[in-house]
Amino acid sequence: MVPEVSQPETPELMPVEVDDAMRDLLSRFPLPHGVEDADCSQEEIAQAFNMSVNTVATWIKQGGMPVVQHGGNGRRYIIRLSHCWAWRKAMEAQEDTRDRHNKAQITALQASFLGLEVTDPRAEMTPQQRREAAMADIAWSKAAHMRRQLVPLGDVVNLLESLFQIVRDGVEAMPDRLERELSLKPDQVSAVVRVGDDVLRAMTEAVEEAELKERDVPDVDVQERWLI
């Protein structure tokens, strides 16, 4: 027969009063599965959390880490493992919340400086990242221009001005031309003039609605020159 291996007895924990705040922490941050509670020394807590004993001492004196029994006069510190775990996890959660809040406010401030929306990915960029993104955009634009995928605004403006002038000249000349070629009556000529005026007016309104006349050029009469 194989002899039974006796399991080590679980040491009895020191009696301690647990207030509502600690009960809440223990409920939110229980020990990991399979880990039993224990009353530990400072050295053992330092080992459990991979910290130095000095750090644990600082947690106790300045950070408010819960202690079952304070040390001194020949007595050693006794720290409940579950209490220390819950307290430390709560501190980490607070630090994480604070860090995320601070990061969000820094991003919002940077966005305001740059005239961007907070949701714009560029708002979270560092100055170096923004410079790199700008240089990449310039390089892409130059390459696209060389491939004729991008056309200078001035070229587009000149082309559209020429097209609009052709349309305007043609529409304004249309009544006389139709009168000669089709022998239109005066009322028919008036109808052609009215239709032509409606077309030119609709084009003018479309240009003004798109605010294309707001480009950086001297003010002109849109109906006179058909500038965008």
JSON list of C-alpha atoms in Angstrom, two decimals:
[
{"chain": "A", "resi": 1, "resn": "MET", "atom": "CA", "xyz": [0.00, 0.00, 0.00]},
{"chain": "A", "resi": 2, "resn": "VAL", "atom": "CA", "xyz": [1.14, 3.52, -0.76]},
{"chain": "A", "resi": 3, "resn": "PRO", "atom": "CA", "xyz": [1.27, 5.55, 2.42]},
{"chain": "A", "resi": 4, "resn": "GLU", "atom": "CA", "xyz": [-0.97, 8.59, 2.44]},
{"chain": "A", "resi": 5, "resn": "VAL", "atom": "CA", "xyz": [0.80, 11.91, 2.31]},
{"chain": "A", "resi": 6, "resn": "SER", "atom": "CA", "xyz": [-0.51, 14.14, 5.00]},
{"chain": "A", "resi": 7, "resn": "GLN", "atom": "CA", "xyz": [-1.41, 17.67, 3.98]},
{"chain": "A", "resi": 8, "resn": "PRO", "atom": "CA", "xyz": [0.17, 20.45, 6.04]},
{"chain": "A", "resi": 9, "resn": "GLU", "atom": "CA", "xyz": [-2.26, 22.04, 8.41]},
{"chain": "A", "resi": 10, "resn": "THR", "atom": "CA", "xyz": [-3.34, 25.59, 7.65]},
{"chain": "A", "resi": 11, "resn": "PRO", "atom": "CA", "xyz": [-2.05, 27.87, 10.40]},
{"chain": "A", "resi": 12, "resn": "GLU", "atom": "CA", "xyz": [-4.71, 29.65, 12.36]},
{"chain": "A", "resi": 13, "resn": "LEU", "atom": "CA", "xyz": [-5.00, 33.33, 11.54]},
{"chain": "A", "resi": 14, "resn": "MET", "atom": "CA", "xyz": [-4.88, 36.00, 14.18]},
{"chain": "A", "resi": 15, "resn": "PRO", "atom": "CA", "xyz": [-8.28, 37.46, 15.05]},
{"chain": "A", "resi": 16, "resn": "VAL", "atom": "CA", "xyz": [-8.74, 40.88, 13.48]},
{"chain": "A", "resi": 17, "resn": "GLU", "atom": "CA", "xyz": [-11.62, 43.26, 13.04]},
{"chain": "A", "resi": 18, "resn": "VAL", "atom": "CA", "xyz": [-12.45, 44.00, 9.40]},
{"chain": "A", "resi": 19, "resn": "ASP", "atom": "CA", "xyz": [-14.25, 47.25, 8.66]},
{"chain": "A", "resi": 20, "resn": "ASP", "atom": "CA", "xyz": [-16.66, 47.85, 5.79]},
{"chain": "A", "resi": 21, "resn": "ALA", "atom": "CA", "xyz": [-14.00, 49.45, 3.60]},
{"chain": "A", "resi": 22, "resn": "MET", "atom": "CA", "xyz": [-11.75, 46.40, 3.86]},
{"chain": "A", "resi": 23, "resn": "ARG", "atom": "CA", "xyz": [-14.68, 44.06, 3.24]},
{"chain": "A", "resi": 24, "resn": "ASP", "atom": "CA", "xyz": [-15.37, 45.96, 0.04]},
{"chain": "A", "resi": 25, "resn": "LEU", "atom": "CA", "xyz": [-11.73, 45.65, -1.06]},
{"chain": "A", "resi": 26, "resn": "LEU", "atom": "CA", "xyz": [-11.66, 41.94, -0.24]},
{"chain": "A", "resi": 27, "resn": "SER", "atom": "CA", "xyz": [-14.81, 41.46, -2.30]},
{"chain": "A", "resi": 28, "resn": "ARG", "atom": "CA", "xyz": [-13.43, 43.39, -5.26]},
{"chain": "A", "resi": 29, "resn": "PHE", "atom": "CA", "xyz": [-9.91, 41.98, -5.16]},
{"chain": "A", "resi": 30, "resn": "PRO", "atom": "CA", "xyz": [-9.88, 38.46, -3.69]},
{"chain": "A", "resi": 31, "resn": "LEU", "atom": "CA", "xyz": [-6.73, 36.35, -3.61]},
{"chain": "A", "resi": 32, "resn": "PRO", "atom": "CA", "xyz": [-6.04, 34.44, -6.82]},
{"chain": "A", "resi": 33, "resn": "HIS", "atom": "CA", "xyz": [-7.60, 31.00, -7.13]},
{"chain": "A", "resi": 34, "resn": "GLY", "atom": "CA", "xyz": [-5.71, 28.39, -5.15]},
{"chain": "A", "resi": 35, "resn": "VAL", "atom": "CA", "xyz": [-4.00, 30.88, -2.82]},
{"chain": "A", "resi": 36, "resn": "GLU", "atom": "CA", "xyz": [-4.94, 30.56, 0.84]},
{"chain": "A", "resi": 37, "resn": "ASP", "atom": "CA", "xyz": [-4.80, 33.40, 3.28]},
{"chain": "A", "resi": 38, "resn": "ALA", "atom": "CA", "xyz": [-1.85, 33.77, 5.62]},
{"chain": "A", "resi": 39, "resn": "ASP", "atom": "CA", "xyz": [-0.41, 36.06, 8.27]},
{"chain": "A", "resi": 40, "resn": "CYS", "atom": "CA", "xyz": [2.99, 37.14, 6.97]},
{"chain": "A", "resi": 41, "resn": "SER", "atom": "CA", "xyz": [6.02, 39.09, 8.09]},
{"chain": "A", "resi": 42, "resn": "GLN", "atom": "CA", "xyz": [7.36, 42.12, 6.24]},
{"chain": "A", "resi": 43, "resn": "GLU", "atom": "CA", "xyz": [10.01, 39.95, 4.65]},
{"chain": "A", "resi": 44, "resn": "GLU", "atom": "CA", "xyz": [7.42, 37.45, 3.41]},
{"chain": "A", "resi": 45, "resn": "ILE", "atom": "CA", "xyz": [5.18, 40.16, 2.00]},
{"chain": "A", "resi": 46, "resn": "ALA", "atom": "CA", "xyz": [8.19, 41.68, 0.23]},
{"chain": "A", "resi": 47, "resn": "GLN", "atom": "CA", "xyz": [8.95, 38.29, -1.29]},
{"chain": "A", "resi": 48, "resn": "ALA", "atom": "CA", "xyz": [5.31, 37.73, -2.28]},
{"chain": "A", "resi": 49, "resn": "PHE", "atom": "CA", "xyz": [5.10, 41.05, -4.12]},
{"chain": "A", "resi": 50, "resn": "ASN", "atom": "CA", "xyz": [8.67, 40.98, -5.40]},
{"chain": "A", "resi": 51, "resn": "MET", "atom": "CA", "xyz": [9.44, 44.19, -3.54]},
{"chain": "A", "resi": 52, "resn": "SER", "atom": "CA", "xyz": [12.10, 45.22, -1.07]},
{"chain": "A", "resi": 53, "resn": "VAL", "atom": "CA", "xyz": [11.46, 45.20, 2.67]},
{"chain": "A", "resi": 54, "resn": "ASN", "atom": "CA", "xyz": [12.04, 48.95, 2.66]},
{"chain": "A", "resi": 55, "resn": "THR", "atom": "CA", "xyz": [9.21, 49.36, 0.14]},
{"chain": "A", "resi": 56, "resn": "VAL", "atom": "CA", "xyz": [6.87, 47.32, 2.35]},
{"chain": "A", "resi": 57, "resn": "ALA", "atom": "CA", "xyz": [7.87, 49.45, 5.34]},
{"chain": "A", "resi": 58, "resn": "THR", "atom": "CA", "xyz": [7.10, 52.59, 3.33]},
{"chain": "A", "resi": 59, "resn": "TRP", "atom": "CA", "xyz": [3.71, 51.15, 2.35]},
{"chain": "A", "resi": 60, "resn": "ILE", "atom": "CA", "xyz": [2.93, 50.64, 6.02]},
{"chain": "A", "resi": 61, "resn": "LYS", "atom": "CA", "xyz": [4.17, 54.01, 7.30]},
{"chain": "A", "resi": 62, "resn": "GLN", "atom": "CA", "xyz": [3.13, 56.27, 4.44]},
{"chain": "A", "resi": 63, "resn": "GLY", "atom": "CA", "xyz": [0.79, 54.36, 2.19]},
{"chain": "A", "resi": 64, "resn": "GLY", "atom": "CA", "xyz": [-1.68, 53.05, 4.73]},
{"chain": "A", "resi": 65, "resn": "MET", "atom": "CA", "xyz": [-1.23, 49.36, 4.04]},
{"chain": "A", "resi": 66, "resn": "PRO", "atom": "CA", "xyz": [-3.37, 47.37, 6.52]},
{"chain": "A", "resi": 67, "resn": "VAL", "atom": "CA", "xyz": [-1.50, 45.61, 9.32]},
{"chain": "A", "resi": 68, "resn": "VAL", "atom": "CA", "xyz": [-2.79, 42.96, 11.72]},
{"chain": "A", "resi": 69, "resn": "GLN", "atom": "CA", "xyz": [-0.06, 43.60, 14.29]},
{"chain": "A", "resi": 70, "resn": "HIS", "atom": "CA", "xyz": [2.40, 46.48, 14.33]},
{"chain": "A", "resi": 71, "resn": "GLY", "atom": "CA", "xyz": [6.00, 45.66, 15.11]},
{"chain": "A", "resi": 72, "resn": "GLY", "atom": "CA", "xyz": [8.28, 47.17, 17.70]},
{"chain": "A", "resi": 73, "resn": "ASN", "atom": "CA", "xyz": [9.59, 46.39, 21.18]},
{"chain": "A", "resi": 74, "resn": "GLY", "atom": "CA", "xyz": [10.44, 42.85, 20.25]},
{"chain": "A", "resi": 75, "resn": "ARG", "atom": "CA", "xyz": [7.29, 42.17, 18.25]},
{"chain": "A", "resi": 76, "resn": "ARG", "atom": "CA", "xyz": [7.33, 41.56, 14.54]},
{"chain": "A", "resi": 77, "resn": "TYR", "atom": "CA", "xyz": [4.91, 43.00, 12.04]},
{"chain": "A", "resi": 78, "resn": "ILE", "atom": "CA", "xyz": [2.08, 40.68, 11.04]},
{"chain": "A", "resi": 79, "resn": "ILE", "atom": "CA", "xyz": [0.37, 41.42, 7.76]},
{"chain": "A", "resi": 80, "resn": "ARG", "atom": "CA", "xyz": [-2.66, 39.53, 6.42]},
{"chain": "A", "resi": 81, "resn": "LEU", "atom": "CA", "xyz": [-1.88, 38.39, 2.90]},
{"chain": "A", "resi": 82, "resn": "SER", "atom": "CA", "xyz": [-5.44, 38.86, 1.59]},
{"chain": "A", "resi": 83, "resn": "HIS", "atom": "CA", "xyz": [-5.63, 42.34, 3.10]},
{"chain": "A", "resi": 84, "resn": "CYS", "atom": "CA", "xyz": [-2.32, 43.39, 1.58]},
{"chain": "A", "resi": 85, "resn": "TRP", "atom": "CA", "xyz": [-3.29, 41.92, -1.80]},
{"chain": "A", "resi": 86, "resn": "ALA", "atom": "CA", "xyz": [-6.66, 43.71, -1.87]},
{"chain": "A", "resi": 87, "resn": "TRP", "atom": "CA", "xyz": [-5.13, 46.99, -0.70]},
{"chain": "A", "resi": 88, "resn": "ARG", "atom": "CA", "xyz": [-2.33, 46.87, -3.29]},
{"chain": "A", "resi": 89, "resn": "LYS", "atom": "CA", "xyz": [-4.72, 46.00, -6.13]},
{"chain": "A", "resi": 90, "resn": "ALA", "atom": "CA", "xyz": [-6.99, 48.89, -5.12]},
{"chain": "A", "resi": 91, "resn": "MET", "atom": "CA", "xyz": [-3.99, 51.25, -5.17]},
{"chain": "A", "resi": 92, "resn": "GLU", "atom": "CA", "xyz": [-3.02, 50.01, -8.63]},
{"chain": "A", "resi": 93, "resn": "ALA", "atom": "CA", "xyz": [-6.59, 50.53, -9.85]},
{"chain": "A", "resi": 94, "resn": "GLN", "atom": "CA", "xyz": [-6.57, 54.10, -8.52]},
{"chain": "A", "resi": 95, "resn": "GLU", "atom": "CA", "xyz": [-3.21, 54.79, -10.16]},
{"chain": "A", "resi": 96, "resn": "ASP", "atom": "CA", "xyz": [-4.49, 53.40, -13.45]},
{"chain": "A", "resi": 97, "resn": "THR", "atom": "CA", "xyz": [-7.63, 55.55, -13.27]},
{"chain": "A", "resi": 98, "resn": "ARG", "atom": "CA", "xyz": [-5.56, 58.64, -12.47]},
{"chain": "A", "resi": 99, "resn": "ASP", "atom": "CA", "xyz": [-3.10, 57.92, -15.28]},
{"chain": "A", "resi": 100, "resn": "ARG", "atom": "CA", "xyz": [-5.89, 57.46, -17.83]},
{"chain": "A", "resi": 101, "resn": "HIS", "atom": "CA", "xyz": [-7.62, 60.64, -16.66]},
{"chain": "A", "resi": 102, "resn": "ASN", "atom": "CA", "xyz": [-4.38, 62.65, -16.85]},
{"chain": "A", "resi": 103, "resn": "LYS", "atom": "CA", "xyz": [-3.58, 61.27, -20.29]},
{"chain": "A", "resi": 104, "resn": "ALA", "atom": "CA", "xyz": [-7.05, 62.23, -21.53]},
{"chain": "A", "resi": 105, "resn": "GLN", "atom": "CA", "xyz": [-6.68, 65.79, -20.23]},
{"chain": "A", "resi": 106, "resn": "ILE", "atom": "CA", "xyz": [-3.20, 66.15, -21.72]},
{"chain": "A", "resi": 107, "resn": "THR", "atom": "CA", "xyz": [-4.55, 64.91, -25.05]},
{"chain": "A", "resi": 108, "resn": "ALA", "atom": "CA", "xyz": [-7.45, 67.38, -24.86]},
{"chain": "A", "resi": 109, "resn": "LEU", "atom": "CA", "xyz": [-5.05, 70.25, -24.12]},
{"chain": "A", "resi": 110, "resn": "GLN", "atom": "CA", "xyz": [-2.74, 69.30, -26.98]},
{"chain": "A", "resi": 111, "resn": "ALA", "atom": "CA", "xyz": [-5.75, 69.03, -29.30]},
{"chain": "A", "resi": 112, "resn": "SER", "atom": "CA", "xyz": [-6.84, 72.55, -28.35]},
{"chain": "A", "resi": 113, "resn": "PHE", "atom": "CA", "xyz": [-3.35, 73.88, -29.11]},
{"chain": "A", "resi": 114, "resn": "LEU", "atom": "CA", "xyz": [-3.40, 72.21, -32.52]},
{"chain": "A", "resi": 115, "resn": "GLY", "atom": "CA", "xyz": [-7.00, 73.09, -33.34]},
{"chain": "A", "resi": 116, "resn": "LEU", "atom": "CA", "xyz": [-7.96, 69.41, -33.50]},
{"chain": "A", "resi": 117, "resn": "GLU", "atom": "CA", "xyz": [-10.84, 67.38, -32.14]},
{"chain": "A", "resi": 118, "resn": "VAL", "atom": "CA", "xyz": [-9.98, 65.17, -29.16]},
{"chain": "A", "resi": 119, "resn": "THR", "atom": "CA", "xyz": [-11.02, 62.13, -31.23]},
{"chain": "A", "resi": 120, "resn": "ASP", "atom": "CA", "xyz": [-8.45, 62.99, -33.92]},
{"chain": "A", "resi": 121, "resn": "PRO", "atom": "CA", "xyz": [-5.59, 60.44, -33.67]},
{"chain": "A", "resi": 122, "resn": "ARG", "atom": "CA", "xyz": [-3.10, 63.27, -34.25]},
{"chain": "A", "resi": 123, "resn": "ALA", "atom": "CA", "xyz": [-4.07, 64.78, -30.90]},
{"chain": "A", "resi": 124, "resn": "GLU", "atom": "CA", "xyz": [-2.30, 61.92, -29.09]},
{"chain": "A", "resi": 125, "resn": "MET", "atom": "CA", "xyz": [0.87, 62.18, -31.15]},
{"chain": "A", "resi": 126, "resn": "THR", "atom": "CA", "xyz": [4.10, 63.43, -29.65]},
{"chain": "A", "resi": 127, "resn": "PRO", "atom": "CA", "xyz": [5.77, 66.40, -31.38]},
{"chain": "A", "resi": 128, "resn": "GLN", "atom": "CA", "xyz": [8.23, 64.01, -33.01]},
{"chain": "A", "resi": 129, "resn": "GLN", "atom": "CA", "xyz": [5.41, 61.78, -34.27]},
{"chain": "A", "resi": 130, "resn": "ARG", "atom": "CA", "xyz": [3.60, 64.81, -35.71]},
{"chain": "A", "resi": 131, "resn": "ARG", "atom": "CA", "xyz": [6.78, 65.92, -37.48]},
{"chain": "A", "resi": 132, "resn": "GLU", "atom": "CA", "xyz": [7.28, 62.43, -38.90]},
{"chain": "A", "resi": 133, "resn": "ALA", "atom": "CA", "xyz": [3.65, 62.28, -40.03]},
{"chain": "A", "resi": 134, "resn": "ALA", "atom": "CA", "xyz": [3.95, 65.70, -41.68]},
{"chain": "A", "resi": 135, "resn": "MET", "atom": "CA", "xyz": [7.14, 64.69, -43.49]},
{"chain": "A", "resi": 136, "resn": "ALA", "atom": "CA", "xyz": [5.51, 61.46, -44.65]},
{"chain": "A", "resi": 137, "resn": "ASP", "atom": "CA", "xyz": [2.50, 63.42, -45.94]},
{"chain": "A", "resi": 138, "resn": "ILE", "atom": "CA", "xyz": [4.76, 65.83, -47.82]},
{"chain": "A", "resi": 139, "resn": "ALA", "atom": "CA", "xyz": [6.68, 62.94, -49.37]},
{"chain": "A", "resi": 140, "resn": "TRP", "atom": "CA", "xyz": [3.43, 61.21, -50.39]},
{"chain": "A", "resi": 141, "resn": "SER", "atom": "CA", "xyz": [2.06, 64.43, -51.89]},
{"chain": "A", "resi": 142, "resn": "LYS", "atom": "CA", "xyz": [5.24, 64.96, -53.93]},
{"chain": "A", "resi": 143, "resn": "ALA", "atom": "CA", "xyz": [5.11, 61.40, -55.22]},
{"chain": "A", "resi": 144, "resn": "ALA", "atom": "CA", "xyz": [1.41, 61.68, -56.05]},
{"chain": "A", "resi": 145, "resn": "HIS", "atom": "CA", "xyz": [2.06, 64.96, -57.87]},
{"chain": "A", "resi": 146, "resn": "MET", "atom": "CA", "xyz": [4.79, 63.31, -59.93]},
{"chain": "A", "resi": 147, "resn": "ARG", "atom": "CA", "xyz": [2.31, 60.55, -60.83]},
{"chain": "A", "resi": 148, "resn": "ARG", "atom": "CA", "xyz": [-0.29, 63.24, -61.69]},
{"chain": "A", "resi": 149, "resn": "GLN", "atom": "CA", "xyz": [-2.60, 61.91, -58.99]},
{"chain": "A", "resi": 150, "resn": "LEU", "atom": "CA", "xyz": [-2.49, 65.36, -57.41]},
{"chain": "A", "resi": 151, "resn": "VAL", "atom": "CA", "xyz": [-2.88, 68.54, -59.44]},
{"chain": "A", "resi": 152, "resn": "PRO", "atom": "CA", "xyz": [-1.90, 72.00, -58.14]},
{"chain": "A", "resi": 153, "resn": "LEU", "atom": "CA", "xyz": [-4.91, 74.03, -57.08]},
{"chain": "A", "resi": 154, "resn": "GLY", "atom": "CA", "xyz": [-3.93, 76.84, -59.42]},
{"chain": "A", "resi": 155, "resn": "ASP", "atom": "CA", "xyz": [-4.11, 74.50, -62.42]},
{"chain": "A", "resi": 156, "resn": "VAL", "atom": "CA", "xyz": [-7.57, 73.34, -61.41]},
{"chain": "A", "resi": 157, "resn": "VAL", "atom": "CA", "xyz": [-8.75, 76.91, -60.85]},
{"chain": "A", "resi": 158, "resn": "ASN", "atom": "CA", "xyz": [-7.49, 78.02, -64.25]},
{"chain": "A", "resi": 159, "resn": "LEU", "atom": "CA", "xyz": [-9.18, 75.08, -65.97]},
{"chain": "A", "resi": 160, "resn": "LEU", "atom": "CA", "xyz": [-12.52, 75.67, -64.25]},
{"chain": "A", "resi": 161, "resn": "GLU", "atom": "CA", "xyz": [-12.38, 79.40, -64.97]},
{"chain": "A", "resi": 162, "resn": "SER", "atom": "CA", "xyz": [-11.86, 78.63, -68.65]},
{"chain": "A", "resi": 163, "resn": "LEU", "atom": "CA", "xyz": [-14.71, 76.13, -68.67]},
{"chain": "A", "resi": 164, "resn": "PHE", "atom": "CA", "xyz": [-17.08, 78.50, -66.90]},
{"chain": "A", "resi": 165, "resn": "GLN", "atom": "CA", "xyz": [-16.19, 81.30, -69.34]},
{"chain": "A", "resi": 166, "resn": "ILE", "atom": "CA", "xyz": [-16.91, 79.02, -72.31]},
{"chain": "A", "resi": 167, "resn": "VAL", "atom": "CA", "xyz": [-20.28, 78.09, -70.81]},
{"chain": "A", "resi": 168, "resn": "ARG", "atom": "CA", "xyz": [-21.16, 81.71, -70.04]},
{"chain": "A", "resi": 169, "resn": "ASP", "atom": "CA", "xyz": [-20.20, 82.98, -73.50]},
{"chain": "A", "resi": 170, "resn": "GLY", "atom": "CA", "xyz": [-22.13, 80.17, -75.13]},
{"chain": "A", "resi": 171, "resn": "VAL", "atom": "CA", "xyz": [-25.26, 80.65, -73.03]},
{"chain": "A", "resi": 172, "resn": "GLU", "atom": "CA", "xyz": [-25.29, 84.43, -73.58]},
{"chain": "A", "resi": 173, "resn": "ALA", "atom": "CA", "xyz": [-24.78, 84.05, -77.34]},
{"chain": "A", "resi": 174, "resn": "MET", "atom": "CA", "xyz": [-27.35, 81.29, -77.69]},
{"chain": "A", "resi": 175, "resn": "PRO", "atom": "CA", "xyz": [-30.51, 83.48, -78.09]},
{"chain": "A", "resi": 176, "resn": "ASP", "atom": "CA", "xyz": [-29.09, 85.46, -81.05]},
{"chain": "A", "resi": 177, "resn": "ARG", "atom": "CA", "xyz": [-27.69, 82.35, -82.67]},
{"chain": "A", "resi": 178, "resn": "LEU", "atom": "CA", "xyz": [-30.93, 80.40, -82.34]},
{"chain": "A", "resi": 179, "resn": "GLU", "atom": "CA", "xyz": [-32.89, 83.40, -83.62]},
{"chain": "A", "resi": 180, "resn": "ARG", "atom": "CA", "xyz": [-30.77, 83.50, -86.76]},
{"chain": "A", "resi": 181, "resn": "GLU", "atom": "CA", "xyz": [-30.51, 79.78, -87.39]},
{"chain": "A", "resi": 182, "resn": "LEU", "atom": "CA", "xyz": [-34.08, 78.80, -86.44]},
{"chain": "A", "resi": 183, "resn": "SER", "atom": "CA", "xyz": [-35.89, 82.04, -87.26]},
{"chain": "A", "resi": 184, "resn": "LEU", "atom": "CA", "xyz": [-37.29, 82.29, -83.74]},
{"chain": "A", "resi": 185, "resn": "LYS", "atom": "CA", "xyz": [-40.03, 84.71, -82.87]},
{"chain": "A", "resi": 186, "resn": "PRO", "atom": "CA", "xyz": [-39.42, 87.42, -80.25]},
{"chain": "A", "resi": 187, "resn": "ASP", "atom": "CA", "xyz": [-41.31, 85.54, -77.53]},
{"chain": "A", "resi": 188, "resn": "GLN", "atom": "CA", "xyz": [-39.29, 82.40, -78.27]},
{"chain": "A", "resi": 189, "resn": "VAL", "atom": "CA", "xyz": [-36.06, 84.36, -78.05]},
{"chain": "A", "resi": 190, "resn": "SER", "atom": "CA", "xyz": [-37.17, 85.73, -74.69]},
{"chain": "A", "resi": 191, "resn": "ALA", "atom": "CA", "xyz": [-37.81, 82.19, -73.49]},
{"chain": "A", "resi": 192, "resn": "VAL", "atom": "CA", "xyz": [-34.29, 81.15, -74.52]},
{"chain": "A", "resi": 193, "resn": "VAL", "atom": "CA", "xyz": [-32.84, 84.16, -72.69]},
{"chain": "A", "resi": 194, "resn": "ARG", "atom": "CA", "xyz": [-34.81, 83.24, -69.59]},
{"chain": "A", "resi": 195, "resn": "VAL", "atom": "CA", "xyz": [-33.60, 79.63, -69.66]},
{"chain": "A", "resi": 196, "resn": "GLY", "atom": "CA", "xyz": [-30.01, 80.75, -70.15]},
{"chain": "A", "resi": 197, "resn": "ASP", "atom": "CA", "xyz": [-30.23, 83.17, -67.26]},
{"chain": "A", "resi": 198, "resn": "ASP", "atom": "CA", "xyz": [-31.63, 80.40, -65.07]},
{"chain": "A", "resi": 199, "resn": "VAL", "atom": "CA", "xyz": [-28.69, 78.14, -65.96]},
{"chain": "A", "resi": 200, "resn": "LEU", "atom": "CA", "xyz": [-26.12, 80.84, -65.19]},
{"chain": "A", "resi": 201, "resn": "ARG", "atom": "CA", "xyz": [-27.88, 81.74, -61.94]},
{"chain": "A", "resi": 202, "resn": "ALA", "atom": "CA", "xyz": [-27.95, 78.08, -60.84]},
{"chain": "A", "resi": 203, "resn": "MET", "atom": "CA", "xyz": [-24.23, 77.75, -61.52]},
{"chain": "A", "resi": 204, "resn": "THR", "atom": "CA", "xyz": [-23.53, 80.94, -59.57]},
{"chain": "A", "resi": 205, "resn": "GLU", "atom": "CA", "xyz": [-25.53, 79.71, -56.59]},
{"chain": "A", "resi": 206, "resn": "ALA", "atom": "CA", "xyz": [-23.76, 76.34, -56.67]},
{"chain": "A", "resi": 207, "resn": "VAL", "atom": "CA", "xyz": [-20.36, 78.04, -56.58]},
{"chain": "A", "resi": 208, "resn": "GLU", "atom": "CA", "xyz": [-21.38, 80.36, -53.76]},
{"chain": "A", "resi": 209, "resn": "GLU", "atom": "CA", "xyz": [-22.95, 77.53, -51.75]},
{"chain": "A", "resi": 210, "resn": "ALA", "atom": "CA", "xyz": [-19.74, 75.51, -51.94]},
{"chain": "A", "resi": 211, "resn": "GLU", "atom": "CA", "xyz": [-17.86, 78.61, -50.77]},
{"chain": "A", "resi": 212, "resn": "LEU", "atom": "CA", "xyz": [-15.33, 78.11, -53.52]},
{"chain": "A", "resi": 213, "resn": "LYS", "atom": "CA", "xyz": [-15.11, 81.86, -53.98]},
{"chain": "A", "resi": 214, "resn": "GLU", "atom": "CA", "xyz": [-13.48, 82.07, -50.51]},
{"chain": "A", "resi": 215, "resn": "ARG", "atom": "CA", "xyz": [-10.07, 81.05, -51.80]},
{"chain": "A", "resi": 216, "resn": "ASP", "atom": "CA", "xyz": [-7.18, 83.45, -51.29]},
{"chain": "A", "resi": 217, "resn": "VAL", "atom": "CA", "xyz": [-7.58, 85.70, -54.35]},
{"chain": "A", "resi": 218, "resn": "PRO", "atom": "CA", "xyz": [-8.74, 89.30, -54.78]},
{"chain": "A", "resi": 219, "resn": "ASP", "atom": "CA", "xyz": [-12.50, 89.76, -54.47]},
{"chain": "A", "resi": 220, "resn": "VAL", "atom": "CA", "xyz": [-14.29, 89.51, -57.81]},
{"chain": "A", "resi": 221, "resn": "ASP", "atom": "CA", "xyz": [-17.84, 89.30, -59.04]},
{"chain": "A", "resi": 222, "resn": "VAL", "atom": "CA", "xyz": [-18.59, 85.61, -59.43]},
{"chain": "A", "resi": 223, "resn": "GLN", "atom": "CA", "xyz": [-21.17, 86.27, -62.12]},
{"chain": "A", "resi": 224, "resn": "GLU", "atom": "CA", "xyz": [-18.68, 88.41, -64.02]},
{"chain": "A", "resi": 225, "resn": "ARG", "atom": "CA", "xyz": [-15.66, 86.10, -64.08]},
{"chain": "A", "resi": 226, "resn": "TRP", "atom": "CA", "xyz": [-16.91, 82.72, -62.83]},
{"chain": "A", "resi": 227, "resn": "LEU", "atom": "CA", "xyz": [-13.96, 82.30, -60.50]},
{"chain": "A", "resi": 228, "resn": "ILE", "atom": "CA", "xyz": [-13.89, 79.50, -57.93]}
]
